[in-house]
C-alpha angles and dihedrals in degrees: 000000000000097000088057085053091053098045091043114026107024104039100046084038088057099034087057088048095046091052079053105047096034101063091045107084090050087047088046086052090042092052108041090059080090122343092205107051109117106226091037083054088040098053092038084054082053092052092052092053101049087050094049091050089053093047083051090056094041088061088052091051083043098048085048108081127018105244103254097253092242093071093038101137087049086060098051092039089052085048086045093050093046091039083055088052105047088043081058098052088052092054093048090050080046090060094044085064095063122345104256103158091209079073095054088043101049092051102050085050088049089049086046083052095052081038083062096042094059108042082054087051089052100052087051098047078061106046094047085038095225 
């Protein structure tokens, strides 16, 4: 049981997250050349909407299958990593809609969370050798 919720809930569910986290930092970069250039808002709004999409899909893999109770706190850490993402790609769209940096900010701070969260999950994932 638990081996099946790892192989088909946790790792699609981290591997989504992790297309989303990993490209930020290089769109935040991208983008901050100049925030009001047209094309560099256009293609971080892309990159918004490619990652919502992905945090839509990762609910449904999550909804899919109860976490086995024994691996309980791996379950709601995984919910926790993927709510911080998706809180941090409502506060990106938020700053596309008017420029107000603490957007931008909050949710940086919201994907270094779910950063935290996963490597924690990680390590877990090792020491119980799931």
């Amino acid at each position: 049981e638990v081996e099946t919720w790892i192989k088909e809930i946790y790792t699609p569910i981290n591997r989504l997250i992790s297309q989303i986290i990993k490209p930020l930092n290089n769109e935040i970069k991208e983008l901050s050349a100049d925030p009001y250039d047209d094309q560099l808002m256009e293609n971080f709004c892309c990159y918004i909407s490619l990652s919502q999409k992905k945090i839509e899909k990762v609910e449904k893999i999550y909804n899919r299958k109860l976490v086995p109770r024994s691996i309980s706190n791996l379950g709601l850490d995984l919910y926790h990593c993927f709510s911080q993402v998706k809180d941090a790609l409502l506060e990106f769209e938020r700053y596309t809609q008017g420029y107000v940096d603490d957007y931008l900010f909050d949710g940086v701070e919201m994907i270094k969370e779910a950063k935290r969260i996963q490597s924690k999950m990680s390590t877990e994932k090792k020491t119980k050798n799931f």
